[in-house]
Coordinates of C-alpha atoms (C1' of nucleotides) in Angstrom, one line a residue:
Chain A
M1 CA 58.9 17.9 8.9
P2 CA 59.7 15.7 5.9
T3 CA 61.4 17.6 3.2
T4 CA 61.5 14.7 0.7
N5 CA 58.2 13.1 -0.1
G6 CA 59.2 9.7 1.1
R7 CA 57.0 7.5 3.3
S8 CA 54.8 10.4 4.0
A9 CA 53.4 10.5 0.4
L10 CA 53.0 6.8 0.4
R11 CA 50.8 6.9 3.5
L12 CA 48.7 9.6 2.1
A13 CA 48.3 7.6 -1.1
K14 CA 47.2 4.7 1.0
L15 CA 44.7 6.8 2.9
Q16 CA 43.4 8.4 -0.2
E17 CA 42.6 4.9 -1.6
A18 CA 40.7 4.1 1.6
L19 CA 38.7 7.3 1.2
A20 CA 38.2 7.1 -2.5
S21 CA 35.1 4.9 -2.1
G22 CA 33.5 7.7 -0.2
G23 CA 33.1 8.1 3.5
T24 CA 35.3 9.4 6.3
L25 CA 38.2 7.8 8.2
H26 CA 38.8 8.6 11.8
L27 CA 42.3 9.8 12.6
R28 CA 42.7 6.9 15.0
D29 CA 41.9 4.4 12.3
A30 CA 44.0 6.1 9.8
A31 CA 47.0 5.9 12.1
E32 CA 46.3 2.3 12.8
L33 CA 46.0 1.6 9.1
C34 CA 49.4 3.1 8.3
D35 CA 50.9 1.7 11.5
V36 CA 52.1 5.1 12.7
S37 CA 50.9 7.5 15.4
E38 CA 48.1 10.0 14.9
M39 CA 50.6 12.8 15.1
T40 CA 52.4 11.5 12.1
I41 CA 49.2 11.5 10.1
R42 CA 48.6 15.0 11.3
R43 CA 52.0 16.0 10.1
D44 CA 51.6 14.3 6.8
L45 CA 48.5 16.3 6.2
T46 CA 50.0 19.7 7.1
T47 CA 53.3 19.2 5.4
Q48 CA 52.4 17.5 2.2
K49 CA 50.1 19.0 -0.4
T50 CA 47.2 16.6 -0.4
A51 CA 43.6 16.3 -1.4
I52 CA 42.8 14.9 2.0
S53 CA 41.8 17.3 4.8
L54 CA 41.1 16.8 8.5
L55 CA 37.6 17.8 9.6
G56 CA 37.1 17.4 13.3
G57 CA 39.3 14.4 13.8
R58 CA 38.2 12.7 10.6
L59 CA 39.8 12.5 7.3
V60 CA 37.8 13.5 4.3
M61 CA 38.5 14.0 0.6
A62 CA 38.6 17.7 0.3
N63 CA 37.8 17.7 -3.4
Y64 CA 34.5 16.0 -2.9
P65 CA 31.4 18.1 -3.3
G66 CA 29.8 18.8 0.0
V67 CA 33.2 19.3 1.6
T68 CA 35.0 21.2 -1.1
P69 CA 35.3 24.6 0.3
I70 CA 36.6 23.7 3.7
Y71 CA 37.3 27.3 3.4
D72 CA 33.9 27.7 4.8
L73 CA 31.1 29.9 3.8
N74 CA 32.0 32.7 6.1
E75 CA 30.6 36.2 6.5
Q76 CA 31.3 37.5 3.1
Q77 CA 30.1 34.4 1.4
A78 CA 27.1 34.2 3.6
S79 CA 26.0 37.6 2.5
H80 CA 26.8 36.8 -1.1
Y81 CA 24.9 33.6 -0.5
Q82 CA 21.9 35.6 0.6
A83 CA 21.8 37.3 -2.8
K84 CA 21.9 33.9 -4.6
H85 CA 19.3 32.6 -2.3
R86 CA 16.9 35.4 -2.9
L87 CA 17.5 35.0 -6.6
C88 CA 16.6 31.3 -6.4
Q89 CA 13.6 32.1 -4.2
R90 CA 12.2 34.1 -7.1
A91 CA 13.0 31.4 -9.6
L92 CA 11.2 28.9 -7.4
A93 CA 8.0 30.8 -7.8
Y94 CA 7.9 29.6 -11.4
I95 CA 8.2 26.0 -10.6
Q96 CA 5.2 23.8 -10.3
E97 CA 4.3 20.3 -9.3
G98 CA 5.0 17.8 -12.0
D99 CA 7.4 20.0 -14.0
T100 CA 10.3 18.7 -16.0
L101 CA 13.1 21.2 -15.4
F102 CA 16.3 21.8 -17.2
I103 CA 18.9 23.0 -14.7
D104 CA 21.9 24.7 -16.1
C105 CA 25.5 24.4 -14.8
G106 CA 27.3 26.8 -12.6
S107 CA 26.7 27.7 -9.0
T108 CA 23.8 30.1 -9.5
L109 CA 21.1 27.6 -9.4
M110 CA 22.5 25.4 -6.6
P111 CA 20.5 27.0 -3.8
L112 CA 17.3 26.2 -5.7
L113 CA 17.9 22.5 -5.7
S114 CA 17.3 21.8 -2.0
Q115 CA 14.1 23.7 -2.3
L116 CA 12.9 21.1 -4.8
S117 CA 12.4 18.6 -2.0
H118 CA 9.1 20.3 -1.2
F119 CA 7.6 18.9 -4.4
H120 CA 6.1 15.5 -4.8
E121 CA 6.7 14.9 -8.4
L122 CA 9.5 16.6 -10.3
T123 CA 12.1 15.7 -12.9
V124 CA 15.4 17.5 -13.3
V125 CA 17.5 17.4 -16.4
T126 CA 21.0 18.6 -16.2
Y127 CA 24.5 18.2 -17.7
A128 CA 26.4 19.4 -14.6
L129 CA 27.9 17.1 -12.1
N130 CA 27.4 19.3 -9.1
V131 CA 23.8 19.7 -9.9
A132 CA 23.4 16.0 -10.4
N133 CA 24.9 15.3 -7.0
A134 CA 22.6 17.7 -5.3
V135 CA 19.6 16.3 -7.0
A136 CA 20.6 12.7 -6.5
A137 CA 20.2 13.3 -2.8
L138 CA 16.6 14.4 -3.2
P139 CA 14.3 11.5 -2.7
N140 CA 11.3 12.6 -4.7
V141 CA 13.0 14.2 -7.7
R142 CA 13.8 12.2 -10.8
L143 CA 17.2 12.9 -12.2
V144 CA 18.2 12.7 -15.8
L145 CA 21.9 13.5 -16.4
L146 CA 23.1 14.2 -19.9
G147 CA 26.5 12.6 -20.1
G148 CA 29.6 13.0 -22.2
L149 CA 33.1 14.1 -21.8
F150 CA 33.7 15.8 -18.4
Y151 CA 34.9 19.4 -18.4
P152 CA 36.4 20.1 -14.9
A153 CA 36.3 23.9 -15.4
S154 CA 32.5 24.0 -15.3
Q155 CA 31.9 20.6 -13.6
S156 CA 29.7 19.7 -16.6
F157 CA 29.6 17.3 -19.5
G158 CA 29.7 17.9 -23.2
S159 CA 28.8 15.6 -26.1
D160 CA 28.1 15.9 -29.8
N161 CA 24.6 14.4 -29.5
M162 CA 23.6 16.2 -26.4
A163 CA 21.3 18.5 -28.4
A164 CA 19.5 15.5 -29.8
A165 CA 19.2 14.0 -26.3
I166 CA 17.7 17.1 -25.0
E167 CA 15.2 17.4 -27.8
R168 CA 13.9 14.0 -27.1
L169 CA 13.0 15.0 -23.6
G170 CA 9.8 16.8 -22.7
I171 CA 11.3 19.7 -20.9
N172 CA 8.8 22.0 -19.4
K173 CA 10.9 24.8 -18.1
A174 CA 14.5 25.6 -18.8
L175 CA 16.4 27.5 -16.0
I176 CA 19.4 28.9 -17.7
S177 CA 22.3 30.7 -16.0
A178 CA 24.8 33.0 -17.7
A179 CA 28.1 34.8 -17.1
G180 CA 27.2 37.8 -19.1
V181 CA 24.0 39.6 -20.2
D182 CA 24.1 42.5 -22.6
L183 CA 21.2 44.2 -24.4
E184 CA 22.9 44.3 -27.7
R185 CA 25.5 41.5 -27.5
G186 CA 23.1 39.0 -26.0
V187 CA 23.6 36.3 -23.4
S188 CA 27.0 34.6 -23.0
C189 CA 29.0 32.2 -20.9
F190 CA 32.6 31.2 -20.4
H191 CA 32.8 27.8 -21.9
F192 CA 32.0 26.8 -25.5
H193 CA 30.9 23.3 -24.7
E194 CA 28.0 24.8 -22.7
V195 CA 26.5 26.5 -25.8
A196 CA 25.0 23.4 -27.4
P197 CA 23.1 22.2 -24.3
K198 CA 21.9 25.6 -23.4
Q199 CA 20.7 26.3 -26.9
A200 CA 19.0 22.9 -27.2
A201 CA 17.2 23.5 -23.9
I202 CA 16.1 26.9 -25.0
A203 CA 14.8 25.4 -28.2
T204 CA 12.8 22.7 -26.7
A205 CA 11.6 24.0 -23.4
M206 CA 8.0 25.4 -23.2
Q207 CA 9.1 28.2 -20.9
R208 CA 12.7 29.6 -20.8
L209 CA 13.9 31.4 -17.7
L210 CA 17.2 33.3 -17.5
V211 CA 18.4 33.4 -13.9
V212 CA 21.2 35.9 -13.4
D213 CA 22.2 38.3 -10.7
A214 CA 22.5 41.9 -11.6
S215 CA 26.3 41.9 -11.6
K216 CA 26.2 40.1 -14.9
F217 CA 24.4 42.9 -16.7
G218 CA 26.4 44.8 -19.2
V219 CA 29.0 42.0 -19.3
V220 CA 30.0 40.0 -22.4
R221 CA 31.7 36.6 -22.2
P222 CA 33.5 34.6 -24.9
A223 CA 30.7 32.1 -25.7
Y224 CA 27.5 33.7 -27.0
F225 CA 24.5 31.4 -26.8
A226 CA 21.2 33.4 -27.0
A227 CA 19.6 36.7 -27.5
L228 CA 17.9 38.3 -24.6
D229 CA 14.4 38.0 -26.1
D230 CA 14.9 34.2 -26.5
F231 CA 13.8 34.1 -22.9
D232 CA 10.3 34.3 -21.6
V233 CA 11.3 35.4 -18.1
V234 CA 14.4 37.0 -16.7
V235 CA 14.8 36.4 -13.0
T236 CA 17.1 38.9 -11.3
D237 CA 17.8 40.1 -7.8
E238 CA 17.8 43.8 -8.4
E239 CA 14.9 46.0 -9.6
K240 CA 16.7 48.2 -12.0
T241 CA 15.0 51.5 -13.0
H242 CA 15.0 50.5 -16.6
S243 CA 14.3 46.8 -16.3
S244 CA 11.3 44.7 -15.4
Q245 CA 11.8 41.4 -13.6
Y246 CA 9.0 39.6 -15.2
L247 CA 8.6 40.0 -18.9
G248 CA 5.7 37.6 -19.3
C249 CA 5.5 35.1 -22.1
G250 CA 5.2 37.7 -24.8
N251 CA 8.9 38.1 -25.5
A252 CA 8.9 41.6 -24.3
P253 CA 12.4 42.9 -24.5
L254 CA 14.3 43.6 -21.3
L255 CA 16.2 46.8 -20.6
S256 CA 14.3 48.5 -23.3
Chain B
M1 CA 13.4 19.6 22.9
P2 CA 10.9 20.6 20.3
T3 CA 8.1 18.1 20.0
T4 CA 6.3 19.8 17.1
N5 CA 8.4 20.5 14.0
G6 CA 7.9 24.3 14.2
R7 CA 10.8 26.8 13.9
S8 CA 13.3 24.0 14.3
A9 CA 12.4 22.5 10.9
L10 CA 12.5 25.9 9.3
R11 CA 16.0 26.6 10.5
L12 CA 17.2 23.3 9.2
A13 CA 15.7 24.0 5.9
K14 CA 17.5 27.3 5.8
L15 CA 20.8 25.7 6.7
Q16 CA 20.2 22.9 4.2
E17 CA 19.9 25.6 1.5
A18 CA 23.1 27.2 2.6
L19 CA 24.8 23.8 2.3
A20 CA 23.2 22.7 -0.9
S21 CA 25.8 24.4 -3.0
G22 CA 28.4 22.3 -1.4
G23 CA 30.8 23.2 1.4
T24 CA 30.6 23.3 5.1
L25 CA 29.2 25.7 7.5
H26 CA 30.7 26.3 10.9
L27 CA 28.3 25.9 13.8
R28 CA 29.1 29.4 14.9
D29 CA 28.1 30.8 11.5
A30 CA 25.0 28.6 11.3
A31 CA 23.9 29.9 14.7
E32 CA 24.4 33.5 13.5
L33 CA 22.6 32.9 10.3
C34 CA 19.6 31.6 12.1
D35 CA 19.9 34.2 14.8
V36 CA 19.9 31.6 17.6
S37 CA 22.5 30.1 19.9
E38 CA 24.8 27.3 18.8
M39 CA 23.1 25.1 21.3
T40 CA 19.8 25.5 19.5
I41 CA 21.3 24.4 16.2
R42 CA 22.8 21.4 18.1
R43 CA 19.4 20.5 19.4
D44 CA 17.8 20.9 16.1
L45 CA 20.3 18.5 14.6
T46 CA 19.8 15.8 17.3
T47 CA 16.1 16.1 17.7
Q48 CA 14.9 16.5 14.1
K49 CA 15.5 13.9 11.4
T50 CA 17.7 15.7 9.0
A51 CA 20.2 15.2 6.2
I52 CA 22.6 17.6 7.8
S53 CA 25.2 16.2 10.2
L54 CA 27.7 17.8 12.5
L55 CA 31.3 16.9 11.9
G56 CA 33.8 18.5 14.2
G57 CA 31.9 21.7 14.8
R58 CA 31.0 22.0 11.1
L59 CA 27.7 21.3 9.4
V60 CA 27.9 19.1 6.3
M61 CA 25.3 17.4 4.1
A62 CA 25.4 13.8 5.2
N63 CA 24.0 12.4 2.0
Y64 CA 26.8 13.8 -0.1
P65 CA 29.4 11.4 -1.4
G66 CA 32.7 11.7 0.6
V67 CA 30.8 12.2 3.8
T68 CA 28.0 9.7 3.4
P69 CA 29.0 7.0 5.8
I70 CA 29.6 9.2 8.7
Y71 CA 29.3 5.8 10.1
D72 CA 33.0 5.6 9.4
L73 CA 35.0 2.9 7.8
N74 CA 35.9 1.3 11.1
E75 CA 37.6 -2.0 12.0
Q76 CA 35.4 -4.4 10.2
Q77 CA 35.0 -2.2 7.2
A78 CA 38.7 -1.5 7.2
S79 CA 39.5 -5.2 7.1
H80 CA 36.8 -5.8 4.5
Y81 CA 38.3 -2.9 2.7
Q82 CA 41.6 -4.7 2.7
A83 CA 40.1 -7.5 0.7
K84 CA 38.6 -5.1 -1.8
H85 CA 41.9 -3.3 -1.9
R86 CA 43.9 -6.4 -2.7
L87 CA 41.4 -7.3 -5.4
C88 CA 41.8 -3.9 -7.0
Q89 CA 45.5 -4.1 -6.7
R90 CA 45.4 -7.2 -8.9
A91 CA 43.1 -5.5 -11.3
L92 CA 45.5 -2.6 -11.5
A93 CA 48.1 -4.9 -12.9
Y94 CA 46.2 -5.1 -16.1
I95 CA 45.9 -1.4 -16.7
Q96 CA 48.4 0.4 -18.9
E97 CA 49.2 3.9 -19.8
G98 CA 46.9 5.3 -22.4
D99 CA 44.1 2.8 -21.8
T100 CA 40.4 3.7 -22.2
L101 CA 38.7 1.8 -19.3
F102 CA 35.1 1.0 -18.8
I103 CA 34.5 1.0 -15.1
D104 CA 31.4 -0.7 -13.9
C105 CA 29.1 0.5 -11.1
G106 CA 29.0 -0.8 -7.5
S107 CA 31.6 -0.4 -4.8
T108 CA 34.0 -3.1 -5.8
L109 CA 36.0 -1.0 -8.2
M110 CA 36.1 2.1 -6.1
P111 CA 39.5 1.4 -4.5
L112 CA 41.0 1.1 -7.9
L113 CA 40.1 4.7 -8.9
S114 CA 42.5 6.6 -6.8
Q115 CA 45.3 4.4 -8.0
L116 CA 44.6 5.7 -11.5
S117 CA 46.3 9.0 -10.6
H118 CA 49.6 7.4 -11.1
F119 CA 49.0 7.3 -14.8
H120 CA 49.6 10.2 -17.1
E121 CA 47.1 9.5 -19.8
L122 CA 44.0 7.6 -19.1
T123 CA 40.3 7.7 -20.0
V124 CA 37.5 6.3 -17.8
V125 CA 34.1 5.5 -19.2
T126 CA 31.4 4.9 -16.6
Y127 CA 27.6 5.1 -16.0
A128 CA 27.9 5.3 -12.2
L129 CA 27.7 8.5 -10.3
N130 CA 30.0 7.4 -7.5
V131 CA 32.6 6.3 -9.9
A132 CA 32.3 9.6 -11.8
N133 CA 32.7 11.7 -8.7
A134 CA 35.9 9.8 -7.8
V135 CA 37.3 10.1 -11.3
A136 CA 36.3 13.8 -11.6
A137 CA 38.7 14.4 -8.7
L138 CA 41.7 12.9 -10.6
P139 CA 43.5 15.6 -12.6
N140 CA 45.0 13.4 -15.3
V141 CA 42.2 11.1 -16.1
R142 CA 39.7 11.9 -18.7
L143 CA 36.1 11.1 -17.7
V144 CA 33.3 10.1 -19.9
L145 CA 30.0 9.6 -18.1
L146 CA 27.2 7.8 -19.8
G147 CA 24.1 9.6 -18.7
G148 CA 20.4 8.8 -18.5
L149 CA 17.8 8.3 -15.9
F150 CA 19.3 8.0 -12.4
Y151 CA 18.7 4.8 -10.4
P152 CA 19.4 5.6 -6.7
A153 CA 19.7 1.9 -5.8
S154 CA 22.9 1.4 -7.8
Q155 CA 23.9 5.1 -8.0
S156 CA 24.0 4.7 -11.8
F157 CA 22.3 5.8 -14.9
G158 CA 20.2 4.0 -17.5
S159 CA 19.2 4.9 -21.0
D160 CA 17.8 3.3 -24.1
N161 CA 20.7 4.4 -26.2
M162 CA 23.5 3.6 -23.8
A163 CA 24.5 0.6 -25.7
A164 CA 24.9 2.7 -28.9
A165 CA 26.9 5.3 -27.0
I166 CA 29.3 2.7 -25.6
E167 CA 29.8 1.1 -29.0
R168 CA 30.9 4.4 -30.4
L169 CA 33.7 4.7 -27.9
G170 CA 37.0 2.9 -28.3
I171 CA 37.0 1.0 -25.1
N172 CA 40.2 -0.8 -24.4
K173 CA 39.5 -2.7 -21.3
A174 CA 36.2 -3.3 -19.6
L175 CA 36.3 -3.8 -15.8
I176 CA 33.1 -5.5 -14.9
S177 CA 31.8 -6.2 -11.4
A178 CA 29.0 -8.7 -10.5
A179 CA 26.8 -9.7 -7.7
G180 CA 26.8 -13.4 -8.6
V181 CA 29.0 -15.7 -10.5
D182 CA 28.0 -19.3 -11.3
L183 CA 29.6 -21.8 -13.6
E184 CA 26.4 -22.9 -15.1
R185 CA 24.1 -20.0 -14.6
G186 CA 26.6 -17.4 -15.7
V187 CA 27.3 -13.9 -14.3
S188 CA 24.5 -11.8 -12.8
C189 CA 23.7 -8.6 -11.0
F190 CA 20.8 -7.1 -9.0
H191 CA 19.5 -4.4 -11.3
F192 CA 18.1 -4.9 -14.8
H193 CA 19.1 -1.5 -16.1
E194 CA 22.7 -2.5 -15.6
V195 CA 22.5 -5.3 -18.1
A196 CA 22.5 -3.2 -21.2
P197 CA 25.7 -1.1 -20.4
K198 CA 27.5 -4.2 -19.1
Q199 CA 26.7 -6.2 -22.2
A200 CA 27.6 -3.3 -24.5
A201 CA 31.0 -2.9 -22.7
I202 CA 31.7 -6.6 -23.0
A203 CA 30.8 -6.5 -26.6
T204 CA 33.0 -3.6 -27.6
A205 CA 36.0 -3.8 -25.2
M206 CA 39.2 -5.4 -26.5
Q207 CA 39.8 -7.0 -23.2
R208 CA 37.1 -8.0 -20.7
L209 CA 37.9 -8.3 -17.0
L210 CA 35.5 -9.7 -14.4
V211 CA 36.5 -8.3 -11.0
V212 CA 34.7 -10.2 -8.2
D213 CA 35.6 -11.3 -4.7
A214 CA 35.3 -15.0 -3.9
S215 CA 32.1 -14.5 -1.9
K216 CA 30.2 -14.0 -5.1
F217 CA 31.0 -17.5 -6.5
G218 CA 28.1 -19.9 -6.6
V219 CA 25.6 -17.0 -6.3
V220 CA 22.9 -16.2 -8.8
R221 CA 21.2 -12.8 -8.9
P222 CA 18.1 -11.7 -10.8
A223 CA 19.7 -10.0 -13.8
Y224 CA 21.9 -12.3 -15.9
F225 CA 24.2 -10.5 -18.2
A226 CA 27.0 -12.7 -19.4
A227 CA 28.5 -16.2 -19.5
L228 CA 31.6 -16.8 -17.6
D229 CA 33.7 -17.4 -20.8
D230 CA 32.7 -14.0 -22.2
F231 CA 35.5 -12.7 -20.1
D232 CA 39.2 -12.8 -20.9
V233 CA 40.3 -12.5 -17.3
V234 CA 38.7 -13.1 -14.0
V235 CA 40.3 -11.2 -11.2
T236 CA 39.6 -12.7 -7.8
D237 CA 40.9 -12.5 -4.3
E238 CA 41.1 -16.1 -3.4
E239 CA 43.1 -18.8 -5.1
K240 CA 40.6 -21.7 -5.3
T241 CA 41.8 -25.2 -5.8
H242 CA 39.8 -25.6 -8.9
S243 CA 40.1 -22.1 -10.4
S244 CA 42.9 -20.2 -12.1
Q245 CA 43.1 -16.5 -11.5
Y246 CA 44.3 -15.5 -14.9
L247 CA 42.7 -17.3 -17.8
G248 CA 44.6 -15.5 -20.6
C249 CA 42.9 -14.1 -23.7
G250 CA 42.1 -17.5 -25.0
N251 CA 38.7 -17.8 -23.5
A252 CA 39.8 -20.6 -21.3
P253 CA 36.9 -21.6 -19.1
L254 CA 37.0 -20.9 -15.4
L255 CA 36.2 -23.4 -12.7
S256 CA 36.6 -26.2 -15.2
Chain C
dC1 C1' 83.1 6.9 15.2
dA2 C1' 81.0 11.0 16.3
dT3 C1' 77.7 14.1 14.1
dT4 C1' 73.8 15.4 11.7
dC5 C1' 69.2 15.2 10.6
dA6 C1' 64.9 13.5 8.6
dG7 C1' 61.3 10.9 10.5
dT8 C1' 58.8 9.6 14.1
dG9 C1' 56.9 8.9 19.0
dT10 C1' 55.6 10.8 23.5
dT11 C1' 53.9 13.9 26.6
dA12 C1' 52.0 18.1 28.2
dT13 C1' 49.2 22.2 27.3
dT14 C1' 45.9 24.7 25.0
dT15 C1' 41.9 25.1 22.4
dT16 C1' 37.7 23.5 20.8
dT17 C1' 33.7 20.8 20.8
dC18 C1' 30.3 18.2 23.2
dT19 C1' 27.1 17.3 26.9
dA20 C1' 24.2 18.0 30.7
dA21 C1' 22.0 20.7 33.9
dC22 C1' 19.5 24.6 35.1
dG23 C1' 17.4 29.3 34.2
dT24 C1' 14.5 32.4 31.4
dT25 C1' 10.8 33.8 28.4
dG26 C1' 6.4 34.0 26.6
dA27 C1' 2.4 31.9 25.1
dT28 C1' -1.4 28.7 26.4
dT29 C1' -4.1 26.4 29.5
dT30 C1' -6.7 25.6 33.9
Chain D
dA1 C1' -3.7 34.7 38.0
dA2 C1' -1.2 30.5 38.8
dA3 C1' 0.4 26.6 36.4
dT4 C1' 2.2 24.5 32.5
dC5 C1' 5.1 23.8 28.8
dA6 C1' 7.6 24.4 24.5
dA7 C1' 11.5 26.9 23.0
dC8 C1' 15.6 28.8 23.9
dG9 C1' 19.8 30.8 26.4
dT10 C1' 23.5 30.2 29.7
dT11 C1' 26.8 28.2 32.3
dA12 C1' 30.0 24.8 33.8
dG13 C1' 32.1 20.5 33.3
dA14 C1' 33.8 16.5 30.5
dA15 C1' 35.7 14.9 26.3
dA16 C1' 38.0 15.3 22.3
dA17 C1' 41.1 17.5 19.1
dA18 C1' 44.9 20.6 17.9
dT19 C1' 49.3 22.4 19.0
dA20 C1' 53.8 22.7 20.8
dA21 C1' 57.9 20.9 22.8
dC22 C1' 61.1 17.6 23.5
dA23 C1' 63.0 12.8 23.1
dC24 C1' 64.2 8.8 20.5
dT25 C1' 65.9 6.2 16.3
dG26 C1' 68.5 4.9 12.5
dA27 C1' 70.6 6.0 8.2
dA28 C1' 73.7 9.1 5.9
dT29 C1' 77.7 12.1 6.2
dG30 C1' 82.0 14.0 7.7

DNA sequence: CATTCAGTGTTATTTTTCTAACGTTGATTT
DNA sequence: AAATCAACGTTAGAAAAATAACACTGAATG
């Protein structure tokens, strides 16, 4: 095993370049490209800390979406996924043909996106890179990405004129996610740059849906962005004794 | 093999949802999730036309960047990649610490991006999704994505106020790619929505670099966007008898 | 000049994945 | 009721990938 990062790191850099344009590189080709044996590439990958990972004999960029958690969705995640899936299934019920949807950042709404392929005419507005990537793959969904400076923490963009950009769009339904929902302290998230787009979407959308799993109830996060009754619908996975899932369009308070 | 798309398609839909949030799913888990044998999942994948592909025992979304050409970069592409690589190596020579770069869409400049990780302080401005994804993976490069409506053909965004957005940024160097370069007919590309951002970048950047391989010379494409002497530097892979690779900042004409 | 050791190649072995063939089930048809 | 057939499971074999062990090389060190 190489202790110093000599030629090993150089090879990995070379391979990373080759992979940067997207795609996969077979171990055999990688070895040939670097003019070493496959075993050496293997060792490079295990020894050195690298963004490249080996997936069934093929090199892929591990930090690319769609590969990212090589640390697979296993048992626990699969069950946790079920929860998110059910949540999105409920949210899906509110979506109709021809809608222009605002999709918030985070992982909550991701399971919803692939479901959108069932529609014929749909527009998705988002400021999140992961959402954009998933939607870009859908053939019959128009994608509008609100750009700006990229914030890695939330995989989303922020810009001073994002609010204005959102208001110019005819957003039909806003699907908003949150990290905390509290009856008194309102709805909050982790990152402050998310506040402006969320608020703008809430302000312009004809229907506002808050999509949160029950674990977020009673939690307060640093960035407040809305009161609970700013939303027309709250989509949740659990039927609490003191909450109603659908509050109608009449701004009926939740958890009252 | 299933002739009608009955349960098979349903399973694939279910799996696609699971994968939509990004990540991979082991065949074993996929089988368990659908409550069938691994063989059945295998058959689903081979029989049905689907966006999911099997990569070393793991299910991945084939249309995600970083996996997309499962049809790997093989011999031919690897050699063709060498050309692009050399081209970008030359372009790299013009980049300095602290630069704010405009990176054009297309695949030409992709090999350049991973090289950018060697810098400590860099900002990349782009309107292309594939570029954004590659840059988002780099820890020490700031990313500014110019959003708008997504055009799948060029994996890039278009917007009516993109020119204004570009002009507000302090772009240092603009790296522009092209599909056609002709001495008389100027520099052109395929898609008309690319014209506005390219022109805006050329207008505001302090230094303008045209990065094109020699195969583009003498070619004219539908969308004209600049004259050849709008560029300060032309970076090319071949030394032609009647061309100079570096034209300096003095707007010296190329191919004169 | 012998020794050490990082770096690499080679080979053999194990493990995993892939493929092809055949067997089962249950609904539908004749 | 026998025949058919789609849908699926099971098994066994082939192919590929991962791992482990050992051998070679050449530069640095004593």
